[in-house]
Amino acid sequence: AVKQWTVELPDDGDYQTHTTEIKIPELPFGHYVILIGSDKDFAYKGNGIAYGSMWVSNISYVSRAAKDGSYNFNIQHRVTGAPLKGVTAQLYYQKYNYITRNYDYVRDEKYTTDENGFFNVPPTAEYRDFIIDFTYKAATPFKEAPDRLQIENGIYQYKYNTIEETVPKTFFFLDRAIYRPGQIVYFKGLMISTHGDENKIMPNTKTTVTFYDVNYQKVSSLELTTNEYGTFSGTFTTPQGVLNGQMSLNNGSGSVYFSVEEYKRPKFDVSFHPVVGSYRMDETIKVNGNAKAYSGARIDGADVKYRVVRNASFPYWWYWWRGYYPESPQMEITNGITTTNDTGAFFVEFKAIPDLSIPKSYQPTYSYTVFADVTDMNGETHSSQTAVNVAYTALNMSVGIPTLLEKEEKDGIAVYSTNMSGEFQPAKGKIEIYKLKEPAKTYRERLWAKPDKYSITKEDFEKSFPNDEYKDENNMYKWDRGEKVLEKIFNNTSVSTIVKGVAITKNTTDSLRIPNLANWKQGEYVLEAHS
């Protein structure tokens, strides 16, 4: 044992996994194993015990595989980043030992870094997996041993295939994606040859296009020749009296898939109008749908079967706050039958019933999905659905501003106000911008997750690791607010004008200017919009 010490870990008695950080005493260069146990003699029976290995070294390296299969290495000082000249790099590769039936490490080439800290491992004719042992005999604070570092993760080296073949490719184009049995398939193809990064069209090239059915059985084939632009075209007739489904065309260098089905073209479509206005819980909501023929005629007197299903969702931050999402099972609120009127319109009314088992403080948003099946007098049925989002808060707000602004920025800030379904909602309020109180120094980001138990005090941590983040120093969302630098009023309105006897509604969203941005201090700010 080179060093020994004791760390007092708190026992919460909750049988949960916790993390903490401990300090390791200063050590000379070398390779070490850290052993930790709940018993001072490290007896493993009935006690907790764990270990981990590490190197103490000022050597760092950057490696990159070249296209010819070689490897480039740059060796640098781990603290200053300066290149290290004269570092010895001894390679070892794994070789199977048929006697011990294990892989042994065998000594291989040795390299020395130049004045730029660089050396190159040339390509090999076969695959290999090697590690490197770096040694640097420079002046060190400890005189016991030179600086040394060994790469414990193997580096795979192989020679890239530099032979580039010319490969033909065909791109097919069809006149549609679905056909009926006995219908003509019109197709076109473009042939190109690819050699590395170079592509060329293939004019005057013969090719055979084969038509395959669902079971990949040959239906027919065509002998074709590309024109001066490298394209060809032709037709096939889809088979009748066979299994329908996905069929394909193929010429050996390309293929395309399409469907063959017995289908009828739909005669009308069902859609819902956007839900306008703001709604709160327990209010009655009216949804407007419409059935309209593709010819433009209205589908009146059609039967409409509808149902309304409720689902609950929660803010994105809920899981990170509590570690779980509350359970609110799906529930059908209402169902019924109605008919379309003389304009093809139909209406569905329902009450926005909340899940009373979910407290309001959980800030749930309830999505009420309206399903409608419309059947006309000919028995043709089409379906549609829409969703209405309702919450205890009836208004959503967002601000269009980038996270990074230049001091010369002259664009405005757009303020958006919508209902819970994302539709425009008139609103007015104010915007406030505050300068955040930033830390007096810059902290290096953590190399691992923040612990939930702190065994080192903040004062002791800052003394030992002055450049590292202790807790939330880099988290700007936890910085205190400073002075208020801006306060402005916004007003999003809905303006109606009459054009040829028809009322046209135009939604206007405020775009606010930030004055004198060039005079603001550099740093982080927080913007709030209130309505």
XYZ file of C-alpha atoms in Angstrom:
531
model
C 0.000 0.000 0.000
C 1.345 3.399 -1.021
C -1.396 5.420 0.654
C -4.159 4.565 3.110
C -7.028 6.687 4.391
C -10.593 6.457 5.613
C -13.738 8.096 4.229
C -16.920 8.403 6.276
C -19.929 7.652 4.057
C -23.443 8.520 5.281
C -25.939 5.682 5.614
C -29.463 6.852 4.785
C -30.926 3.422 5.428
C -33.048 3.649 2.266
C -31.353 0.740 0.428
C -30.893 2.945 -2.637
C -27.810 3.591 -4.747
C -25.998 6.850 -3.970
C -22.906 8.549 -5.384
C -20.229 10.703 -3.826
C -16.786 12.111 -4.602
C -13.599 11.459 -2.640
C -10.095 12.905 -2.866
C -7.075 10.775 -3.722
C -3.734 11.879 -2.243
C -1.007 13.114 -4.569
C 0.927 10.207 -6.074
C 4.154 9.737 -8.061
C 3.984 8.693 -11.727
C 2.996 5.087 -12.225
C 0.205 2.540 -12.412
C -1.991 2.043 -9.337
C -4.898 -0.010 -8.066
C -7.342 1.669 -5.685
C -8.982 -0.754 -3.284
C -12.007 0.271 -1.220
C -13.904 -1.813 1.289
C -16.251 -1.566 4.230
C -13.759 -3.573 6.330
C -10.306 -2.158 7.131
C -8.685 -5.535 6.393
C -10.571 -5.752 3.046
C -12.217 -9.034 3.963
C -14.746 -9.714 1.238
C -16.974 -12.148 3.158
C -19.967 -10.209 4.443
C -18.441 -6.873 3.425
C -18.542 -4.571 0.434
C -15.372 -4.369 -1.624
C -14.433 -2.847 -4.982
C -11.326 -1.821 -6.909
C -10.240 0.183 -9.923
C -6.953 0.782 -11.704
C -5.488 4.062 -12.943
C -2.364 5.723 -14.324
C -0.808 8.873 -12.903
C 0.832 10.587 -15.873
C 1.335 13.889 -17.649
C 1.291 12.101 -21.025
C -1.757 12.451 -23.268
C -2.254 11.422 -26.864
C -4.504 12.005 -29.864
C -4.756 9.291 -32.521
C -6.321 9.163 -35.962
C -6.584 6.371 -38.511
C -5.414 7.286 -42.008
C -7.088 6.023 -45.163
C -4.130 3.819 -46.101
C -4.455 1.883 -42.838
C -1.715 3.687 -40.914
C -2.198 5.444 -37.557
C -1.026 8.954 -36.654
C -0.263 9.804 -33.011
C 0.339 13.192 -31.400
C 1.731 13.073 -27.855
C 1.101 16.114 -25.648
C 1.602 17.269 -22.088
C -1.637 16.545 -20.267
C -1.688 19.883 -18.430
C -0.134 22.403 -20.829
C -0.923 20.731 -24.164
C 2.662 21.224 -25.350
C 4.061 18.528 -27.705
C 6.411 16.046 -26.037
C 9.610 15.201 -27.911
C 11.482 11.959 -27.256
C 8.560 9.900 -25.941
C 9.144 6.183 -26.549
C 6.127 4.258 -27.848
C 6.454 0.473 -27.532
C 3.745 -1.486 -29.380
C 2.362 -4.846 -28.214
C -0.071 -6.992 -30.165
C -2.145 -9.991 -29.161
C -1.179 -13.466 -30.370
C -3.026 -16.654 -29.602
C -1.075 -19.209 -27.515
C -2.174 -22.693 -28.461
C -0.559 -24.183 -25.346
C -2.227 -21.945 -22.743
C -5.242 -21.324 -25.008
C -5.086 -17.626 -24.229
C -4.007 -14.490 -26.031
C -0.567 -13.219 -25.068
C 0.845 -9.753 -25.662
C 3.917 -9.880 -27.908
C 6.427 -7.038 -28.212
C 6.340 -5.322 -31.618
C 7.758 -2.111 -33.138
C 9.080 0.828 -31.146
C 8.735 4.491 -32.139
C 9.987 7.837 -30.806
C 8.128 11.130 -31.128
C 9.702 14.023 -33.052
C 9.857 17.679 -32.000
C 6.115 17.969 -32.714
C 5.291 14.992 -30.502
C 4.333 13.013 -33.619
C 4.926 9.478 -34.846
C 3.226 7.238 -37.417
C 2.438 3.529 -37.248
C 2.584 2.279 -40.871
C -0.125 0.021 -42.340
C 0.047 -3.748 -42.098
C -0.918 -6.433 -44.576
C -3.211 -8.121 -42.048
C -5.545 -7.162 -39.243
C -4.132 -6.650 -35.791
C -5.088 -5.288 -32.389
C -2.338 -3.522 -30.460
C -1.724 -1.438 -27.337
C 1.010 1.131 -26.710
C 3.276 1.670 -23.706
C 4.503 5.299 -23.608
C 7.640 6.250 -21.637
C 8.958 9.783 -21.175
C 12.314 10.244 -19.391
C 11.983 13.924 -18.611
C 12.452 15.874 -15.412
C 9.677 14.852 -13.009
C 8.627 16.089 -9.557
C 9.250 12.568 -8.234
C 12.625 10.928 -8.944
C 11.484 7.340 -8.422
C 10.459 6.617 -12.020
C 10.021 8.269 -15.443
C 6.615 9.280 -16.698
C 4.763 6.349 -18.231
C 1.329 5.670 -19.692
C -0.120 2.532 -21.217
C -3.129 2.470 -23.539
C -5.431 -0.123 -22.045
C -7.996 -0.025 -24.858
C -6.784 -1.885 -27.926
C -6.375 -0.114 -31.256
C -7.649 -2.017 -34.265
C -5.534 -1.606 -37.375
C -6.420 -2.898 -40.808
C -5.615 -2.021 -44.383
C -8.408 -0.284 -46.251
C -9.460 -1.672 -49.608
C -8.204 1.006 -51.983
C -9.456 -0.767 -55.117
C -12.482 1.168 -56.345
C -14.748 -0.724 -58.699
C -17.180 0.729 -61.192
C -20.684 -0.113 -59.965
C -23.840 0.383 -62.071
C -26.941 1.765 -60.354
C -30.492 2.107 -61.639
C -33.138 4.483 -60.293
C -36.744 3.549 -61.153
C -39.688 5.938 -61.419
C -43.381 4.883 -61.538
C -46.532 6.759 -62.459
C -48.200 5.766 -59.161
C -47.641 3.724 -56.021
C -50.714 1.445 -56.183
C -52.342 -0.371 -59.128
C -55.397 -2.537 -59.742
C -55.098 -6.044 -61.234
C -54.949 -5.789 -65.030
C -53.807 -2.146 -64.940
C -50.808 -0.889 -66.945
C -47.633 0.009 -65.034
C -45.704 2.820 -66.714
C -42.097 2.946 -65.584
C -38.890 4.815 -66.359
C -35.307 4.099 -65.320
C -32.064 6.071 -65.076
C -28.762 4.158 -65.202
C -25.519 5.602 -63.852
C -22.082 4.153 -63.123
C -20.346 4.969 -59.843
C -16.575 4.900 -59.435
C -15.499 6.284 -56.071
C -17.008 9.760 -55.844
C -17.553 10.026 -59.611
C -20.954 9.350 -61.229
C -21.632 9.067 -64.957
C -24.760 8.321 -66.979
C -24.768 5.081 -68.990
C -26.022 5.787 -72.560
C -26.675 2.997 -75.103
C -26.595 0.300 -72.425
C -28.676 -2.864 -72.688
C -30.605 -4.002 -69.612
C -33.332 -6.522 -68.780
C -36.203 -5.366 -66.564
C -38.122 -8.186 -64.841
C -41.564 -7.952 -63.270
C -41.974 -10.075 -60.088
C -45.210 -10.870 -58.250
C -45.860 -11.078 -54.492
C -44.094 -14.462 -54.214
C -41.111 -13.143 -56.221
C -42.145 -15.244 -59.212
C -41.364 -13.879 -62.668
C -44.401 -12.401 -64.406
C -42.751 -10.870 -67.472
C -39.525 -9.203 -68.648
C -38.407 -6.595 -71.192
C -35.128 -6.129 -73.068
C -34.401 -2.380 -73.154
C -31.583 -0.027 -74.176
C -30.873 3.334 -72.582
C -30.955 6.474 -74.741
C -28.284 9.164 -74.969
C -29.337 10.467 -71.542
C -28.964 7.062 -69.852
C -32.715 6.489 -69.429
C -35.142 3.800 -70.560
C -38.915 3.339 -70.254
C -41.565 0.688 -70.778
C -44.838 -0.809 -69.583
C -46.094 -3.956 -67.844
C -49.622 -5.177 -67.160
C -50.329 -6.290 -63.600
C -51.498 -9.929 -63.361
C -55.094 -10.933 -62.610
C -56.303 -13.883 -60.612
C -53.197 -14.052 -58.408
C -52.396 -12.995 -54.867
C -52.413 -9.217 -54.547
C -49.897 -7.228 -52.518
C -46.386 -5.852 -52.933
C -44.799 -6.512 -56.346
C -41.548 -5.215 -57.842
C -39.443 -4.378 -60.902
C -35.753 -5.299 -60.993
C -32.939 -5.101 -63.530
C -30.046 -6.372 -61.384
C -28.684 -2.938 -60.490
C -31.834 -1.406 -59.043
C -35.400 -2.192 -58.016
C -38.692 -0.542 -57.129
C -41.669 -1.848 -55.142
C -45.368 -1.051 -55.592
C -48.748 -2.385 -54.482
C -51.392 -4.209 -56.537
C -54.788 -4.178 -54.822
C -58.504 -4.367 -55.597
C -59.575 -0.910 -54.469
C -62.081 1.808 -55.223
C -61.248 5.440 -55.390
C -62.803 7.334 -52.470
C -65.575 9.759 -53.376
C -65.529 12.023 -50.350
C -63.287 13.126 -47.499
C -63.881 13.849 -43.811
C -62.006 16.587 -41.962
C -62.238 18.664 -38.788
C -61.895 22.420 -38.484
C -59.262 23.793 -36.093
C -60.503 24.325 -32.562
C -60.482 28.047 -31.796
C -60.896 29.787 -28.460
C -59.686 28.891 -24.982
C -61.281 26.240 -22.813
C -60.989 25.288 -19.186
C -61.792 22.066 -17.372
C -65.494 21.113 -17.019
C -66.466 23.443 -19.889
C -68.480 22.183 -22.880
C -66.451 21.993 -26.089
C -67.968 21.970 -29.585
C -65.973 20.446 -32.447
C -66.939 21.125 -36.072
C -66.356 18.505 -38.787
C -67.171 18.388 -42.494
C -67.814 15.724 -45.133
C -67.180 16.888 -48.691
C -67.046 15.039 -52.007
C -63.923 15.362 -54.154
C -66.172 16.725 -56.875
C -67.009 19.641 -54.569
C -70.518 18.450 -53.658
C -71.628 18.419 -50.027
C -72.349 15.086 -48.337
C -75.634 15.722 -46.517
C -77.723 13.250 -44.528
C -74.733 10.959 -43.841
C -74.574 9.019 -40.592
C -71.784 10.065 -38.223
C -70.664 7.750 -35.427
C -68.383 9.494 -32.966
C -66.606 8.905 -29.690
C -64.375 11.060 -27.474
C -61.388 9.576 -25.621
C -59.385 11.348 -22.886
C -55.640 10.956 -22.275
C -53.451 12.835 -19.797
C -49.919 14.163 -20.230
C -47.613 16.049 -17.887
C -44.909 18.725 -18.223
C -41.581 17.539 -19.635
C -39.846 18.361 -16.364
C -42.130 16.156 -14.278
C -40.119 12.970 -14.745
C -36.837 14.669 -13.840
C -38.447 16.149 -10.758
C -40.255 13.089 -9.399
C -38.657 10.192 -11.318
C -42.010 8.876 -12.583
C -45.185 9.921 -14.363
C -48.562 9.780 -12.582
C -50.999 7.186 -13.880
C -54.126 8.440 -15.610
C -55.701 5.637 -17.674
C -57.368 6.349 -21.009
C -61.119 6.968 -20.687
C -63.960 7.305 -23.171
C -65.870 10.464 -22.276
C -68.855 10.128 -24.614
C -70.064 8.529 -27.830
C -73.096 8.835 -30.075
C -74.588 9.139 -33.553
C -75.445 12.273 -35.513
C -75.926 13.256 -39.164
C -74.403 15.802 -41.527
C -76.536 18.838 -42.371
C -77.233 20.300 -45.812
C -73.709 21.793 -45.949
C -72.018 18.493 -45.059
C -71.127 19.749 -41.582
C -71.557 17.865 -38.331
C -70.950 18.859 -34.708
C -69.720 16.938 -31.657
C -70.190 18.366 -28.178
C -68.584 16.990 -25.029
C -67.670 18.117 -21.543
C -63.969 18.457 -20.678
C -64.085 16.123 -17.679
C -60.755 15.961 -15.797
C -59.272 12.987 -13.973
C -60.100 13.927 -10.378
C -57.467 11.504 -9.059
C -54.744 13.819 -10.468
C -54.164 16.973 -8.344
C -54.181 20.339 -10.111
C -50.678 20.981 -8.793
C -49.376 18.282 -11.156
C -50.269 20.628 -14.061
C -51.796 17.925 -16.280
C -52.862 18.567 -19.869
C -55.804 16.475 -21.061
C -56.060 15.560 -24.724
C -59.611 14.798 -25.869
C -59.415 12.870 -29.149
C -62.601 12.960 -31.237
C -63.037 9.984 -33.608
C -65.697 10.237 -36.343
C -66.822 7.619 -38.888
C -69.018 9.074 -41.676
C -71.109 6.739 -43.880
C -72.950 8.155 -46.888
C -76.126 6.790 -48.537
C -74.066 4.456 -50.755
C -72.458 2.784 -47.747
C -69.011 4.310 -48.294
C -67.318 5.070 -44.965
C -64.445 7.393 -44.174
C -62.947 8.330 -40.825
C -61.147 11.257 -39.314
C -60.011 12.417 -35.925
C -58.912 15.557 -34.145
C -57.608 16.350 -30.689
C -58.511 19.148 -28.300
C -56.053 19.905 -25.499
C -57.471 21.341 -22.296
C -55.702 22.206 -19.048
C -56.288 24.175 -15.890
C -54.294 26.899 -17.638
C -56.064 27.937 -20.835
C -53.250 29.849 -22.564
C -49.871 28.842 -23.956
C -47.153 31.405 -24.546
C -43.792 31.253 -26.290
C -41.202 33.807 -27.311
C -39.246 33.650 -30.557
C -35.750 34.664 -29.547
C -32.444 32.852 -30.214
C -30.337 31.680 -27.286
C -27.380 33.647 -28.639
C -27.717 37.301 -29.643
C -25.040 39.516 -31.137
C -24.707 43.050 -29.860
C -25.523 44.337 -33.363
C -28.816 42.385 -33.457
C -31.692 44.501 -34.770
C -34.480 41.926 -35.260
C -37.492 41.971 -32.999
C -38.774 39.462 -30.461
C -41.922 37.638 -31.586
C -44.440 36.823 -28.849
C -46.813 33.947 -29.617
C -50.051 33.203 -27.789
C -52.106 30.073 -28.519
C -54.740 27.915 -26.902
C -53.788 24.451 -25.662
C -54.408 23.004 -29.144
C -51.847 25.343 -30.733
C -54.358 27.704 -32.392
C -53.916 31.477 -32.200
C -55.442 33.141 -29.155
C -55.566 36.940 -28.676
C -53.665 38.027 -25.570
C -51.797 40.966 -24.129
C -49.253 41.327 -21.369
C -45.676 42.366 -20.737
C -42.122 41.185 -21.319
C -39.351 41.531 -18.743
C -35.617 40.876 -19.257
C -33.165 40.509 -16.363
C -29.367 40.310 -16.333
C -28.213 37.173 -14.499
C -25.495 37.312 -11.848
C -22.769 35.160 -13.356
C -19.955 33.498 -11.357
C -16.803 35.550 -10.972
C -14.716 32.822 -12.662
C -15.027 30.098 -15.268
C -15.379 26.494 -14.122
C -14.378 23.378 -16.000
C -17.345 21.132 -16.777
C -17.701 17.916 -14.846
C -16.164 14.711 -16.207
C -18.917 12.644 -14.562
C -22.381 13.173 -13.139
C -22.918 15.351 -10.095
C -23.059 13.226 -6.901
C -26.110 13.211 -4.696
C -24.030 12.958 -1.504
C -21.191 15.389 -0.822
C -18.397 14.001 1.377
C -16.120 16.974 0.595
C -17.029 20.440 1.820
C -17.224 23.241 -0.716
C -14.320 25.099 0.893
C -12.079 22.024 0.853
C -13.102 21.200 -2.743
C -12.342 24.698 -4.032
C -8.977 24.639 -2.291
C -7.973 21.308 -3.858
C -9.710 21.703 -7.250
C -10.063 25.461 -7.876
C -10.949 25.088 -11.575
C -13.629 22.404 -11.241
C -17.372 22.709 -10.754
C -18.483 21.715 -7.276
C -22.249 21.727 -7.618
C -24.225 24.136 -9.816
C -21.733 26.888 -10.628
C -22.202 26.381 -14.408
C -25.990 26.006 -14.222
C -27.264 29.392 -15.404
C -30.842 28.400 -14.497
C -29.850 28.610 -10.847
C -28.046 31.953 -11.062
C -29.617 34.862 -9.194
C -31.222 37.698 -11.114
C -29.630 41.099 -11.303
C -30.991 44.329 -12.657
C -34.054 44.546 -14.913
C -32.851 45.813 -18.300
C -36.137 45.883 -20.226
C -39.906 45.954 -19.670
C -42.337 46.216 -22.594
C -46.048 45.725 -23.269
C -47.213 43.395 -26.068
C -50.689 42.966 -27.613
C -51.588 40.052 -29.903
C -54.908 40.782 -31.606
C -57.291 39.241 -34.098
C -58.489 41.768 -36.723
C -61.449 41.107 -39.054
C -61.922 42.879 -42.372
C -64.681 42.579 -44.970
C -63.521 41.544 -48.453
C -66.319 41.184 -51.063
C -68.865 40.590 -48.346
C -66.775 37.889 -46.599
C -65.239 38.433 -43.150
C -61.486 37.725 -43.298
C -59.722 37.298 -39.936
C -56.042 38.180 -39.664
C -54.063 37.213 -36.600
C -51.359 39.691 -35.627
C -48.431 38.697 -33.448
C -46.402 41.414 -31.764
C -42.748 41.776 -32.721
C -40.983 43.874 -30.105
C -37.710 45.681 -30.666
C -34.895 45.451 -28.117
C -33.486 48.969 -27.855
C -29.802 49.788 -27.409
C -28.656 46.165 -27.455
C -25.129 47.331 -28.260
C -24.999 49.033 -24.844
C -25.893 45.872 -22.942
C -23.211 43.984 -21.025
C -22.081 40.679 -22.443
C -23.427 37.693 -20.543
C -26.530 35.653 -19.774
C -30.027 37.112 -19.535
C -33.442 35.689 -18.723
C -36.631 36.790 -20.515
C -40.133 36.377 -19.091
C -43.460 36.948 -20.824
C -46.537 37.455 -18.649
C -50.153 37.445 -19.748
